[in-house]
Amino acid sequence: MASCAEGIYFHGLVWDRSKPAGGPFCTDPDGNLILDLSSHGAAFPLGYNHPELIETATRAAAVNPGRYGAEIVGAWGDDPEAINIPTPSHLAQKVISLTKPYGLDTIFMSNSGSEAVENAMKICYDHRRNMGIGFCFQGAFHGRTLGATSLTRSRRAQRAWYPHIGEIIELPFCHCDGECRCGWKVFTALHKGTMNRFDQYLDSDIGTVDPEQVAYIILEPVQGEGGYRLPAPGFLQEVAGVAKKHGIPLVLDEIQSGLGRTGKWFAFEHYDIQPDILCLGKTLRVGATVAPRRMFPEDNARLGGTWSGTNAVSAAVAYRVLEIIERDNLLENATRVGSHLLEGLKSLEQKYPRVHSPRGLGLMVAMSIDGNGVAGKVMEEAFKRGLLVFTCGFDSIRFMPPLDLTIREADLALDILDQAL
Ligand SMILES: Cc1ncc(COP(=O)(O)O)c(C=O)c1O
C-alpha cells in the first residue's frame, strides 16, 4: 500500500482522483485498477464517486458558509437558500426514526466514532452520578481518542504508552462454538452453579464489584477490529440480562456494524437485545450517540461544543446515504451478496487447508488463515493482484465492501483471493 505525500501523516491506499473510479473500483497513481472491499474501513458505504452523493456534497458546500459556522448558535431546520439540501437536523430525525422503536429518541452528533464513544461514556458517568467502573470486552475496539482507547483491547499497538482511565474491567467476548472455553462461563460455589463472568463480579455473595459503582458496560455486538467475531448464541442476551438486572447502562458500539452492514439497520436486531445507548459513525460520515432523553445531562454544556451540531456537508451526505440504502433495498442486498461471499469463502476453506472459520453477517464477512502473519501476507498478495482487503484480529482477513456490491464484483474478489492464496 502506498503512503501519502510528504508532510501528511497517513497510512493507507492512495487513489488518484483524476483517473476512473466508481462503485468499489478506484485507480492508484500508477494507473492500477483496484477492487476495494475495505470501503475505507466501512466508511465509504456506497463506494467511489456515487453521483448522487457528489451532487449532494457539491450543493451543500456551495450554500452560505455561515450555515456551517458554530452549530452552537443553532443552525437547524430548512434553509431557504438551500432547498433540498438536508441539514444536520434532517439527519438527526432520520437516525431517530430508525432508533425510536427501541426507545432511543435523542441524538448527539459529533465528528467521529471515537467521539460518539467518548460521549456515551460521559452520558453514563453523568446519568449514574458516579465516576465508576466500566466493563469492556477482550478484542474490543472503540476508537483512538484517550477515553475510547482505554476501552480498546484489540491490539497492543493501539494502547501502549497512552494513559488510560483506571477503572475498566475486561470481560471475555464469548464466541465459542458449543462448550464455552473463553472464560465467560465460570463455575463458582456449588450453590451458584455456572455463572457468567459479569454476573460473578456483581454477585452479592462472591462478587467483588458493587453494581452501584458501575457506570456502564460497552461492547460491539459483532466485533470488528478484534476479528469479525460473532457472539456465541445467547451471549449477548446474557450480557444484556445482567446489565438490566443491576440497572447498568448497556452501550452498544455499532460504529462498524451499524446502519445496514449486517443486513439489518443494527446488528443488535439479529440478537433480540436493545441498547440503552447506541454509538454510530462510519456509514453515517459523522459520529452519533443516541439514547433516551432522560439519560442525557440536563446541562447541555456537559457535552456541547463548537462543532456539536456536526459537520453540515457530511450530514447532508449521510442523510442521502441513508435514503439510498432505503430506496435501493441495500439491507436486502447486503444479506444476499454477503451470503454469496460467505459461500465463496467456504469453498476456499475446502480448497486450502490453512483457511478456516469463514463467518459473517450481511456484508461483514471474514475468514481466518493459520500461520503467523500469513493473513497479512495474503492481504499483500491480493493487493498486488488488484484487490484491497484488510486484516483483523490475529489471523483473519475481513471484507466490508460497499453495501451495493454486486454478485459479479464479489465473484471477481473471490477469484483474486483464490490466486493470492
Ligand atoms: C467498532 C468501532 N468503534 C469505534 C471506532 C472509532 O471510529 P473513528 O475511527 O471514526 O473514530 C471504530 C473505527 O474503526 C470502530 O470500528
PDB file of C-alpha atoms and ligand atoms in Angstrom, residues 112-114 117 141-144 220 225 253 255-256 282, ligand 1:
ATOM      1  CA  SER A 112     -16.066  10.712  14.630  1.00  0.00           C
ATOM      2  CA  GLY A 113     -16.877   7.300  16.003  1.00  0.00           C
ATOM      3  CA  SER A 114     -14.380   7.771  18.824  1.00  0.00           C
ATOM      4  CA  VAL A 117     -17.968   6.581  22.328  1.00  0.00           C
ATOM      5  CA  PHE A 141     -12.129  -1.704  19.506  1.00  0.00           C
ATOM      6  CA  HIS A 142     -13.808   1.558  20.455  1.00  0.00           C
ATOM      7  CA  GLY A 143     -11.597   4.227  18.928  1.00  0.00           C
ATOM      8  CA  ARG A 144      -8.397   6.210  19.231  1.00  0.00           C
ATOM      9  CA  GLU A 220     -19.705  -4.296  19.855  1.00  0.00           C
ATOM     10  CA  GLU A 225     -11.063  -4.915  14.590  1.00  0.00           C
ATOM     11  CA  ASP A 253     -20.874   0.356  19.729  1.00  0.00           C
ATOM     12  CA  ILE A 255     -19.851   2.233  14.571  1.00  0.00           C
ATOM     13  CA  GLN A 256     -18.719  -0.555  12.256  1.00  0.00           C
ATOM     14  CA  LYS A 282     -18.508   5.441   9.651  1.00  0.00           C
TER      15      LYS A 282
HETATM   16  C1  LIG B   1     -16.387  -0.514  16.484  1.00  0.00           C
HETATM   17  C2  LIG B   1     -15.663   0.802  16.331  1.00  0.00           C
HETATM   18  N1  LIG B   1     -15.777   1.733  17.289  1.00  0.00           N
HETATM   19  C3  LIG B   1     -15.165   2.930  17.189  1.00  0.00           C
HETATM   20  C4  LIG B   1     -14.395   3.246  16.093  1.00  0.00           C
HETATM   21  C5  LIG B   1     -13.719   4.585  16.004  1.00  0.00           C
HETATM   22  O1  LIG B   1     -14.290   5.355  14.985  1.00  0.00           O
HETATM   23  P1  LIG B   1     -13.470   6.587  14.337  1.00  0.00           P
HETATM   24  O2  LIG B   1     -12.319   5.991  13.606  1.00  0.00           O
HETATM   25  O3  LIG B   1     -14.472   7.254  13.433  1.00  0.00           O
HETATM   26  O4  LIG B   1     -13.062   7.471  15.456  1.00  0.00           O
HETATM   27  C6  LIG B   1     -14.231   2.300  15.085  1.00  0.00           C
HETATM   28  C7  LIG B   1     -13.358   2.586  13.914  1.00  0.00           C
HETATM   29  O5  LIG B   1     -12.811   1.712  13.286  1.00  0.00           O
HETATM   30  C8  LIG B   1     -14.873   1.046  15.201  1.00  0.00           C
HETATM   31  O6  LIG B   1     -14.740   0.093  14.256  1.00  0.00           O
END
